[in-house]
Coordinates of C-alpha atoms in Angstrom, one line a residue:
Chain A
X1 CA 127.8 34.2 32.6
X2 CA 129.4 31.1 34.3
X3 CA 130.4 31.3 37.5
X4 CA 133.8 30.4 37.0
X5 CA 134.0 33.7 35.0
X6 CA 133.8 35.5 38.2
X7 CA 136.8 33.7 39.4
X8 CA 138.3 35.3 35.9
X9 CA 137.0 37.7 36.3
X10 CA 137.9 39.2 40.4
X11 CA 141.5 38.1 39.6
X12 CA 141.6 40.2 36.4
X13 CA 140.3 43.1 39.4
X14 CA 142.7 42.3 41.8
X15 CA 146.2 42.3 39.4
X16 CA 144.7 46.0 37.9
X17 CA 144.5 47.2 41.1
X18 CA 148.2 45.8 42.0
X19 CA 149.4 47.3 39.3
X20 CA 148.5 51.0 39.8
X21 CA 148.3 50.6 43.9
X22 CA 148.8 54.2 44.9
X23 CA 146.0 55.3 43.2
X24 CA 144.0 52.7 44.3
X25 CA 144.6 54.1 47.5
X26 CA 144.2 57.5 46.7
X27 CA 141.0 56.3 45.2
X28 CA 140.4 54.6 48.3
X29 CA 140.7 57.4 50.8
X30 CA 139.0 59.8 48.6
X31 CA 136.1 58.2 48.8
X32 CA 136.3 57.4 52.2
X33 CA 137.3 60.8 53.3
X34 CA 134.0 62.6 50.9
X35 CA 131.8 60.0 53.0
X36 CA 132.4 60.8 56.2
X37 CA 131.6 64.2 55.1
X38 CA 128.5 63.0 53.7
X39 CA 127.5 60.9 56.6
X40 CA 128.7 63.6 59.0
X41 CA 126.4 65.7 57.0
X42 CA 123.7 63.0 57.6
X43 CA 123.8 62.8 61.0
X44 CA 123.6 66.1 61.3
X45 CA 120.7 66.4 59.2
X46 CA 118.8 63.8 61.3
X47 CA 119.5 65.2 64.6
X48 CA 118.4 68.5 63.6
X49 CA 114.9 66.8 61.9
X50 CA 114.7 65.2 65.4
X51 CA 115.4 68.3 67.6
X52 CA 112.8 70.8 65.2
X53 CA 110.3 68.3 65.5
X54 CA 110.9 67.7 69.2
X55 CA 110.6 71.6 69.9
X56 CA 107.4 71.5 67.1
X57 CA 105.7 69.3 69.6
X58 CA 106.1 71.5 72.3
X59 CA 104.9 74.3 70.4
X60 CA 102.1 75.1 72.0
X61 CA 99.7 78.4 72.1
X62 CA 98.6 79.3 76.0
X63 CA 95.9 81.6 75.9
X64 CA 95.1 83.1 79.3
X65 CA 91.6 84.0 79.7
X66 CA 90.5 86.9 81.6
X67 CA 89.3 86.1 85.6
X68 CA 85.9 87.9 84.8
X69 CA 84.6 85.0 82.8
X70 CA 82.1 82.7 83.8
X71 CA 82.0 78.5 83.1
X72 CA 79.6 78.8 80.2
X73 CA 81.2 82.0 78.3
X74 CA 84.6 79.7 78.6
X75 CA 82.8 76.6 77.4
X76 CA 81.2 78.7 74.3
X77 CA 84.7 80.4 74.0
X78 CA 86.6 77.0 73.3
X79 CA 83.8 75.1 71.1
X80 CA 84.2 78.2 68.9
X81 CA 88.6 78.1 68.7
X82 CA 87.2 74.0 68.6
X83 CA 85.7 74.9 64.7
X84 CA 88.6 77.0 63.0
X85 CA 91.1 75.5 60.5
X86 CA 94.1 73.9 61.0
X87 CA 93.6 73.3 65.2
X88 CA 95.5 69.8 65.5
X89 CA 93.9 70.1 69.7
X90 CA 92.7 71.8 72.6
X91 CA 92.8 71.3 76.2
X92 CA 91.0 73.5 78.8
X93 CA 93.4 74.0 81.8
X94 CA 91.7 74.7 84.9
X95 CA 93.3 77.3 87.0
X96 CA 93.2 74.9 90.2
X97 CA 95.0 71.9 88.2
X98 CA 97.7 74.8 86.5
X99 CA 98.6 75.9 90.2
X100 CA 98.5 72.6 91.6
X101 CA 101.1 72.0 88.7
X102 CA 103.3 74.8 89.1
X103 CA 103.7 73.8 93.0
X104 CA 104.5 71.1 92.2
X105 CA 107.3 71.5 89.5
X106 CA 108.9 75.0 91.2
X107 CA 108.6 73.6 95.2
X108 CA 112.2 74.0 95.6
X109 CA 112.2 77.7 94.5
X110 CA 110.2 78.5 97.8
X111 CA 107.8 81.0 96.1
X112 CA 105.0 79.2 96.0
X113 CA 104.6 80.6 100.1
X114 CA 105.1 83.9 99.2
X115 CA 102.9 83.9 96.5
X116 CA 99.9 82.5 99.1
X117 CA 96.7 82.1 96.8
X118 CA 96.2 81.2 93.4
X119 CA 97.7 84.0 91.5
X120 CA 96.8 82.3 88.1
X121 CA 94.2 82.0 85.3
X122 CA 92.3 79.6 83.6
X123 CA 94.1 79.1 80.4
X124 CA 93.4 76.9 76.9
X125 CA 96.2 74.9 75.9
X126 CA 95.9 74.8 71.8
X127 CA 98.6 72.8 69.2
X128 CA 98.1 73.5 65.9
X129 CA 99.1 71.7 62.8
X130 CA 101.0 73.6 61.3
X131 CA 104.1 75.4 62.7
X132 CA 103.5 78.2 59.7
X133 CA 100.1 78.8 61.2
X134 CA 100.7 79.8 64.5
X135 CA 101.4 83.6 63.9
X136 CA 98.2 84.1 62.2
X137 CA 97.1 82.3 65.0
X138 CA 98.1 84.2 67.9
X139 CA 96.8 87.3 65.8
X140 CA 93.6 86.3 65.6
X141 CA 93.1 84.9 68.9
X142 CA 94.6 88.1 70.1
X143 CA 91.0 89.7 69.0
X144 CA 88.6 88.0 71.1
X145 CA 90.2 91.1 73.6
X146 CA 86.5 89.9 75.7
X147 CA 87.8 86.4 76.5
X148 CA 91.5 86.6 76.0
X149 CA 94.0 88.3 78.3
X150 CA 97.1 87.3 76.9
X151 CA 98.1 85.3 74.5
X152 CA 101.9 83.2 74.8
X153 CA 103.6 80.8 72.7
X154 CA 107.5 79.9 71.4
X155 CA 107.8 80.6 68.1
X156 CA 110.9 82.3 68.1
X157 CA 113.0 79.6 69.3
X158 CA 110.9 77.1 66.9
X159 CA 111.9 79.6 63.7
X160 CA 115.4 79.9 64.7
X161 CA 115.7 76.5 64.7
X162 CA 113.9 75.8 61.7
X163 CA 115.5 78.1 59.5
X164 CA 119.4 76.8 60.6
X165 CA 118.0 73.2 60.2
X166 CA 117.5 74.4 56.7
X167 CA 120.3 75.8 56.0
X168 CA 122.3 73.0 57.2
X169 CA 120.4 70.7 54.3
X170 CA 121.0 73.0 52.0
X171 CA 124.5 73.6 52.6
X172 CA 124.9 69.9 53.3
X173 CA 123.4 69.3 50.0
X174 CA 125.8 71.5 47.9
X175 CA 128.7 70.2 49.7
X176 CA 128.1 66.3 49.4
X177 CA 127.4 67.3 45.5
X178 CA 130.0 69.1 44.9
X179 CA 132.5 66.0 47.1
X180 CA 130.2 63.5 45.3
X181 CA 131.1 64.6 41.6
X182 CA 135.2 65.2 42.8
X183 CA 135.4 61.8 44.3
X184 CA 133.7 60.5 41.0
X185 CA 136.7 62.4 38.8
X186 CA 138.9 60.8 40.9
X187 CA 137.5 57.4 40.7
X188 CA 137.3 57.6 36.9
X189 CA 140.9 58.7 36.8
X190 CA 142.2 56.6 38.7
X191 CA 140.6 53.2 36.8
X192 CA 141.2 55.5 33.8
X193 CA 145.0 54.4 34.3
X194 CA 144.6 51.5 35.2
X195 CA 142.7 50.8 31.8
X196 CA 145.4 52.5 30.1
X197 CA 147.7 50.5 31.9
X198 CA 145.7 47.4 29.9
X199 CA 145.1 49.2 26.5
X200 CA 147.0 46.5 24.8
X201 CA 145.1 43.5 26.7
X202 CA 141.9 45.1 26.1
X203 CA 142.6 45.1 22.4
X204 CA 143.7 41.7 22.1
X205 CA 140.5 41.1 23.8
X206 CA 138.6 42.6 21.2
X207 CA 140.5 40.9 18.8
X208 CA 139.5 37.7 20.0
X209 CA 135.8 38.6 20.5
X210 CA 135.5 39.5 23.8
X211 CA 132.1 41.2 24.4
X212 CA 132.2 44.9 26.2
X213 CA 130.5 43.2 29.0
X214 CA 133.2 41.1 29.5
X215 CA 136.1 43.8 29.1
X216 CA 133.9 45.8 31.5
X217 CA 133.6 43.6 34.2
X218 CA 136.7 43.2 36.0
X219 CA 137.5 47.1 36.2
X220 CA 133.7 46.9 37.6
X221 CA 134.4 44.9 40.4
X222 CA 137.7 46.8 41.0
X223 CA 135.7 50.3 41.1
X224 CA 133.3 48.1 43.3
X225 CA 136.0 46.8 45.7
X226 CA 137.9 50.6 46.0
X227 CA 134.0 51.8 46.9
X228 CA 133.1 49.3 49.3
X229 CA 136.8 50.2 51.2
X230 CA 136.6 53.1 51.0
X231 CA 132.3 52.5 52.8
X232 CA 133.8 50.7 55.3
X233 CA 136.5 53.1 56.7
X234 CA 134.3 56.0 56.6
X235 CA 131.0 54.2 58.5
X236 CA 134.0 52.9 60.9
X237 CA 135.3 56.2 61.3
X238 CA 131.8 58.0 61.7
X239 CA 130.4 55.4 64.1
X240 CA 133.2 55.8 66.1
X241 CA 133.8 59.6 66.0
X242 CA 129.5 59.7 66.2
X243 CA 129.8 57.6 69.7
X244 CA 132.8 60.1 70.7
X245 CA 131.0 63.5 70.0
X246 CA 127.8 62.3 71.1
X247 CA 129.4 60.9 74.5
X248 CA 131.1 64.1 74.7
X249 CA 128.0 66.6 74.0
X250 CA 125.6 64.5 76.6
X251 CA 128.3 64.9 79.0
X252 CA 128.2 68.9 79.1
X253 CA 124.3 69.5 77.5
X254 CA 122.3 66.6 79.4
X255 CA 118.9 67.2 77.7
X256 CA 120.3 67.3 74.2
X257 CA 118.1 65.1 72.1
X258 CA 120.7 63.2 70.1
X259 CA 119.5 60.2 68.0
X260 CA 121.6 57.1 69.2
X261 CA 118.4 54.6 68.0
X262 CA 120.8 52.0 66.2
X263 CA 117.9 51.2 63.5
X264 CA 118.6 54.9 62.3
X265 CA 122.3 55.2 62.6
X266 CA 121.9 51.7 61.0
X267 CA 120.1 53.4 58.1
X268 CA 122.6 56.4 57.5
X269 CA 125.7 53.8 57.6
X270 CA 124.3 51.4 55.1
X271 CA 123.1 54.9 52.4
X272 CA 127.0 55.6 53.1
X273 CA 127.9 52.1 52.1
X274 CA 125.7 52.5 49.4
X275 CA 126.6 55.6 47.7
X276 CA 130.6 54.7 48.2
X277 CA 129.5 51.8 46.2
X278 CA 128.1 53.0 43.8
X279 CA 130.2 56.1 42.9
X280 CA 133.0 53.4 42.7
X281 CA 131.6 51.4 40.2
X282 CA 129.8 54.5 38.4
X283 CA 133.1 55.5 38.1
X284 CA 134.8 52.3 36.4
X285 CA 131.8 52.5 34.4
X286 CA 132.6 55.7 32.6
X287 CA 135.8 55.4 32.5
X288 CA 136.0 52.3 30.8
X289 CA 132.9 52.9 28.2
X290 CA 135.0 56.0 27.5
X291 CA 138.0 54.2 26.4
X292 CA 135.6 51.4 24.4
X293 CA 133.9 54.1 22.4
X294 CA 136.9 55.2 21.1
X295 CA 138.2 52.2 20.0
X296 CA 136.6 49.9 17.5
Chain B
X1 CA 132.1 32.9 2.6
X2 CA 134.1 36.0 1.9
X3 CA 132.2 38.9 -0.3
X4 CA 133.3 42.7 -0.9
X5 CA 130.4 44.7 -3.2
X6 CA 132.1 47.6 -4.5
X7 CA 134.1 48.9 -1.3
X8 CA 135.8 52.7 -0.7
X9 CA 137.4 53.4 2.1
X10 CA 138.6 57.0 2.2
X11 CA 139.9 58.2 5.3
X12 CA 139.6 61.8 6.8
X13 CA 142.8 63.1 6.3
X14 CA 141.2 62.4 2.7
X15 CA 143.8 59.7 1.4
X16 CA 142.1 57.2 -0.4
X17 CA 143.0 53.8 0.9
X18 CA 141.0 51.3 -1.2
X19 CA 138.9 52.2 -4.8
X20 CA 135.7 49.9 -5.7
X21 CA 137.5 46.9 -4.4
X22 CA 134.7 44.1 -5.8
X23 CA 136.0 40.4 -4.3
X24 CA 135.0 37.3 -3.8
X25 CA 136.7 34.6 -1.2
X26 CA 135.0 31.0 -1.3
X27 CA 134.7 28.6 1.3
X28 CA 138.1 27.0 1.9
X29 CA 139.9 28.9 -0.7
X30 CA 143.5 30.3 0.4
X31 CA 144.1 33.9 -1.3
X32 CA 147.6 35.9 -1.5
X33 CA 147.5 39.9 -1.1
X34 CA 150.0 40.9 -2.5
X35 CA 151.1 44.6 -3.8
X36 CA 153.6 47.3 -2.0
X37 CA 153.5 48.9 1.3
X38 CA 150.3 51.2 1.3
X39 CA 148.6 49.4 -1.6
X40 CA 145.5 48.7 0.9
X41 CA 146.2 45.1 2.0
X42 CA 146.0 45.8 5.5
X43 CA 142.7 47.9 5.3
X44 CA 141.0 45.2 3.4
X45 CA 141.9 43.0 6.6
X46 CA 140.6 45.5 8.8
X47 CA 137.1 45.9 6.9
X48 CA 136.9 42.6 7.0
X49 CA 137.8 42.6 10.8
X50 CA 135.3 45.2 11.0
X51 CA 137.9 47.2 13.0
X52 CA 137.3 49.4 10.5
X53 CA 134.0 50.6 8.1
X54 CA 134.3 51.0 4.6
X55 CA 133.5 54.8 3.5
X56 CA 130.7 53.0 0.6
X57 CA 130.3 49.6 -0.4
X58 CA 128.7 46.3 1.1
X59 CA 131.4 43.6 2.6
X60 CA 129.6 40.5 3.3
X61 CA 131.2 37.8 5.7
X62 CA 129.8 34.2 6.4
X63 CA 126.2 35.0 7.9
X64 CA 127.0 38.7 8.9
X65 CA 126.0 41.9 6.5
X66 CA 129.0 44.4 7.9
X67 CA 126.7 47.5 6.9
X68 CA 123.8 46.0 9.6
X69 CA 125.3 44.8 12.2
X70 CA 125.0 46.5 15.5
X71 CA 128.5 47.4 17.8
X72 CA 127.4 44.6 19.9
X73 CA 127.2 41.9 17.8
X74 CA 130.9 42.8 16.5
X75 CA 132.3 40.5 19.0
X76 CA 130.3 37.3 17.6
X77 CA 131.8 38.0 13.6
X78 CA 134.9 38.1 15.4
X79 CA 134.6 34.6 16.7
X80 CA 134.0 33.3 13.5
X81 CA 137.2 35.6 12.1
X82 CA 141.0 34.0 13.6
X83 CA 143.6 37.0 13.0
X84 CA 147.4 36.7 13.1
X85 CA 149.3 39.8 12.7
X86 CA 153.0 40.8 11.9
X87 CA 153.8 41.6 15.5
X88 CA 152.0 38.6 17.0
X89 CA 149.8 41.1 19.8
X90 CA 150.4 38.2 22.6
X91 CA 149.9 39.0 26.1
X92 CA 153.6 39.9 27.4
X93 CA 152.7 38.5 31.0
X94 CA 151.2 35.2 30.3
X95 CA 152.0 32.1 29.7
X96 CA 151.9 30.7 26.2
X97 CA 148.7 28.4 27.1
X98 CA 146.9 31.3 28.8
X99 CA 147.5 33.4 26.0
X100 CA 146.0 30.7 23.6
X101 CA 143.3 30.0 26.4
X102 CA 142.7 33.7 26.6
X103 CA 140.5 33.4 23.5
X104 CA 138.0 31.0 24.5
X105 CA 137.7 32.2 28.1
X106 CA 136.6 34.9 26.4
X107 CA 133.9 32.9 24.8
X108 CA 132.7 31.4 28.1
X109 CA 133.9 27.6 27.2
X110 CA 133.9 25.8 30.4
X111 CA 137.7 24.9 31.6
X112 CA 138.0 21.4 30.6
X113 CA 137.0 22.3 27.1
X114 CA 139.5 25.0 27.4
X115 CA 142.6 22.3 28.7
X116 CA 141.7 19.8 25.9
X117 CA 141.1 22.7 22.4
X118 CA 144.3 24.5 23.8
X119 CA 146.5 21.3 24.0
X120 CA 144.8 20.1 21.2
X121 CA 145.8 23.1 18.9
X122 CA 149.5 23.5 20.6
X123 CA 150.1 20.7 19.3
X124 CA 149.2 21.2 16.0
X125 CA 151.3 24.2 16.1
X126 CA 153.9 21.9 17.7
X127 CA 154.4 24.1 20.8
X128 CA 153.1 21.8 23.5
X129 CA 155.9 21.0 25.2
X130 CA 156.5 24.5 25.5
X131 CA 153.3 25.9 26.7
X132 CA 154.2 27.1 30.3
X133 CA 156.8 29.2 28.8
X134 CA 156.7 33.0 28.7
X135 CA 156.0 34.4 24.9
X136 CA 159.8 36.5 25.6
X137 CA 161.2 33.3 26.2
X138 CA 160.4 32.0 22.7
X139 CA 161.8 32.6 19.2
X140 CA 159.9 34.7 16.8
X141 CA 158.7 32.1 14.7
X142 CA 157.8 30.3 18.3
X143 CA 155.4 33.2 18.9
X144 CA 153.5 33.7 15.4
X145 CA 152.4 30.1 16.4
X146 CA 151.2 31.4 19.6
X147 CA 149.6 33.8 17.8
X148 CA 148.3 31.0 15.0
X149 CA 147.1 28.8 17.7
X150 CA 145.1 31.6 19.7
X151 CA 143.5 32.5 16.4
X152 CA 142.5 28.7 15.2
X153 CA 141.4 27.9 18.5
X154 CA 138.3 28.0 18.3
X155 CA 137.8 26.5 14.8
X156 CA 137.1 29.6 13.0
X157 CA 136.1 29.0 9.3
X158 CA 138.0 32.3 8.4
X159 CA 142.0 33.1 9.1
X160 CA 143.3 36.7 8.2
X161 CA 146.9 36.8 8.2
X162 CA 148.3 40.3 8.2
X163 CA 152.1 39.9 6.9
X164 CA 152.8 36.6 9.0
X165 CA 156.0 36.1 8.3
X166 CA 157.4 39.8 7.7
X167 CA 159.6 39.5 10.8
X168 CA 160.7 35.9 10.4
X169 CA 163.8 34.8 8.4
X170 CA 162.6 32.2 5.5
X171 CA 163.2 29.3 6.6
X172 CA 160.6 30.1 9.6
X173 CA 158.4 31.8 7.2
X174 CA 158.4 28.4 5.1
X175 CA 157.2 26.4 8.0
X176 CA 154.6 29.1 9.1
X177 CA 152.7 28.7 6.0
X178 CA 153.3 25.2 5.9
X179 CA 151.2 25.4 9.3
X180 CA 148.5 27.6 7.2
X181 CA 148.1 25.5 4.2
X182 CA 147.7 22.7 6.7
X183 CA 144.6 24.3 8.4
X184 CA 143.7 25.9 5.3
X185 CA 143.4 21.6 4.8
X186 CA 141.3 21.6 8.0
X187 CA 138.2 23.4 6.0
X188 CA 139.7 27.0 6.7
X189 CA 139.1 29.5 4.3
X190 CA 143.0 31.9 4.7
X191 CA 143.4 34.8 3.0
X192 CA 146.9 36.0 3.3
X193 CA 148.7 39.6 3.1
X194 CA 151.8 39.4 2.1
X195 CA 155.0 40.9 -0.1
X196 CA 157.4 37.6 0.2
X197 CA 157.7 37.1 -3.2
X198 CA 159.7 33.2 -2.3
X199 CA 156.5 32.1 -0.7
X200 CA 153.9 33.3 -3.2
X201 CA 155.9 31.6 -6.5
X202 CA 157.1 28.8 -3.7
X203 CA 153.2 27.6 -2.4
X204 CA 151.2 28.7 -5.7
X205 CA 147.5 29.6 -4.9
X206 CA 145.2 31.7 -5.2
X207 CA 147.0 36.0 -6.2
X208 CA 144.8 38.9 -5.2
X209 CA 147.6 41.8 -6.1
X210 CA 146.9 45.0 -4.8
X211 CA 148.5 48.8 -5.8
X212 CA 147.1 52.2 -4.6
X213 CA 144.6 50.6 -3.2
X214 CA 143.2 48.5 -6.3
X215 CA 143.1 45.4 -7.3
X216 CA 145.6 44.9 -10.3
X217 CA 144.8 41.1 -10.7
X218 CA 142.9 38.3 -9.6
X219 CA 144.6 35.0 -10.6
X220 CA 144.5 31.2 -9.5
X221 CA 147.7 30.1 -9.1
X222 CA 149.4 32.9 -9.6
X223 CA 153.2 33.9 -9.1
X224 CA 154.3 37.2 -7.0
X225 CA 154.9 38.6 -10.7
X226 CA 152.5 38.5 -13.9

């Protein structure tokens, strides 16, 4: 194709799109409108990978052993948690260091003078790899009753979360589908009029021996054109509102680990830009081979 | 140039449009259809067109075999086919070049090419001083020489005419097939529908006539009549 085609050929785009302007628009905002759902979605998705994995780190098994034992019978005791499956570490805490610790972080509470002496034990500090793994875990370390006095960990928390974060991808999932496949009808109806709108042309074209390709093209670029508007007001909207809400939720929830890395919010605008894209031309696509296979 | 092996075309509705039509068109030759409203004229066109496909039958047209060629290559027989229709099918909101320019565009010639073949062939037509006008603007005969130069453009070696002159009065239709015998001249091979009996007896060639979808008679130099 020759380049000044494409001058040919991006008119041809722009006087369709004249022509049937408010659903260009419509076509426009519905995209826009289904990807700032999606992205919203997306962001959402990420945070909640980045908070799970955040509290998975944390997730750690304390097992307090009992005051009776002696140095070696602790040593032995951890080289033989050291050999079972599926331990990502272990760390011996020493009950001096844990207190020393715990002064430390809870001065300000002024119990550490009424507590007087060291009131704790020594304790083994043990990740494992995976989160599924812990409750078998805890119920077989609860066994070794000789060594072990308690044993403590925060699974709960860790399966509450887990479970809503998959929910949210699941439900996230359905939903941008389900907006996905509407914004499509939309975006083949809309260049679906806009074709009709040229029936005559487009058969006067064929008359003359235009290839498909070349009937195709321009409503191409016009699907391409209502996708990549349609991208650019929803990453505009969702970088703003993102900003906003995030602003917002740091203001009352200090700690809340939101992602603000731009390389990742980077990432999640340009799979919006891409998608909006590509559902717009996807859409001039069908709607025009449609109308060719019809006609002869 | 021009071959049709025994071609039906029945259509679903199960109306029989054309019966073993078996024809052959040389190179340069001009050919009258003749025959009635329905007799088939029009399909013929169309099979040859390929906008249509015969129900059995082989047509054969310049280097393409109809029966094998894919969808895709439809386009390229086309360029090698020019057709002018009764209604002239110009483009409403373009100019009279661009609507003759419109056909080689879609051939990806590069513009200057374009600027020099369009005037070039407007003027054959003799509509060049006229060729920033509207198509509305123009007279009726005006526009079937739109439509004549969009179809000759290119040089085609075939011209289907599908009742040229049916809405012209005859003075116009006289000096449209003037223009057609004239690139008939220009190594052309035009085959033309028609049921103006003044311009068949008038221009004597080459009578294919047509009824219920037959052919009646094949005569050189033949009148409208037996």
């Amino acid at each position: 194709m020759i380049a000044q085609d494409f001058g040919f050929f991006v008119r041809e785009s722009f006087i369709g799109m004249n022509r049937s302007r408010l659903m260009t628009f419509i076509a426009m905002a519905t995209i826009a409108v289904s990807l700032i759902v999606f992205g919203f979605f997306l962001l959402l998705t990420v945070n909640l990978n980045n908070f799970t994995s955040l509290l998975t780190e944390k997730l750690e098994v304390r097992l307090f052993l009992k005051h009776s034992l002696t140095r070696s019978e602790i040593k032995e005791f951890q080289d033989r948690i050291r050999r079972l499956n599926g331990i990502k570490s272990i760390t011996f805490v020493d009950r001096d260091d844990a207190w020393a610790e715990f002064q430390k972080n809870y001065k300000s509470m002024g119990i550490v003078g009424t507590v007087g002496k060291n009131p704790l034990p020594h304790s083994i500090s043990l990740h494992v790899q995976k989160e599924a793994a812990i409750e078998p875990m805890v119920s077989y370390l609860k066994k070794f009753d000789y060594y072990v006095d308690d044993v403590v960990y925060g699974s709960e928390i860790a399966k509450r979360v887990e479970s809503f974060s998959q929910f949210a991808k699941g439900a996230g999932l359905v939903l941008v589908l389900l907006l996905g496949s509407s914004t499509l009808l939309i975006i083949v109806n809309t260049i679906r009029l806009t074709v009709l709108a040229r029936q005559e042309e487009i058969s006067i074209m064929r008359l003359v021996g235009a290839t498909n390709l070349f009937i195709q093209l321009p409503f191409l670029i016009e699907g391409f054109i209502i996708g990549v508007i349609g991208a650019v007001v929803a990453i505009t909207t969702l970088s703003i509102g993102y900003n906003w809400l995030g602003d917002t939720i740091v203001a009352s929830v200090p700690f809340m680990p939101l992602v603000f890395q731009l390389k990742q919010l980077m990432f999640i605008y340009c799979i919006v830009g891409v998608v909006g894209t590509f559902i717009g031309m996807l859409g001039a696509f069908i709607s025009v081979s449609r109308m060719l296979r019809y006609q002869l | 140039m021009i071959e049709l092996k025994q071609v039906h075309k029945n259509y679903d509705n199960g109306h029989v449009a054309l019966e073993d039509i078996s024809l052959v068109i040389g190179r340069n030759e001009f050919v009258y259809l003749i025959g009635p409203s329905g007799a088939g004229k029009s399909t013929l066109l169309k099979l040859i067109f390929r906008s249509e496909l015969p129900t059995s039958g082989e047509i054969i047209i310049d280097r393409f075999l109809l029966s094998r060629i894919a969808n895709r290559q439809v386009p390229y027989l086309r360029r090698s086919i020019g057709m002018i229709f009764q209604d002239y099918k110009l483009l409403p909101r373009r100019t009279v070049y661009e609507n003759v320019a419109f056909a080689l565009s879609v051939m990806h010639f590069p513009r200057k090419k374009i600027r020099r073949q369009v005037c070039h062939v407007l003027e054959l037509v003799g509509l060049e001083q006229k060729m920033d006008r509207m198509p509305h603007q123009l007279s009726g005969g005006e526009q079937q020489k739109i439509c004549i130069a969009r179809a000759i453009v290119n040089n085609p070696p075939i011209l289907l005419c599908d009742e040229p002159t049916g809405n012209l009065d005859p003075d116009t239709s006289w000096e449209i097939v003037q223009l057609l015998t004239k690139i008939n001249a220009r190594q052309t091979t035009v085959v033309m529908a028609t049921h103006d009996t003044e311009i068949v007896d008038g221009i004597p060639k080459r009578v294919v006539a047509m009824e219920k979808g037959r052919i009646m008679r094949d005569q050189q130099l033949g009148g409208y009549i037996e």
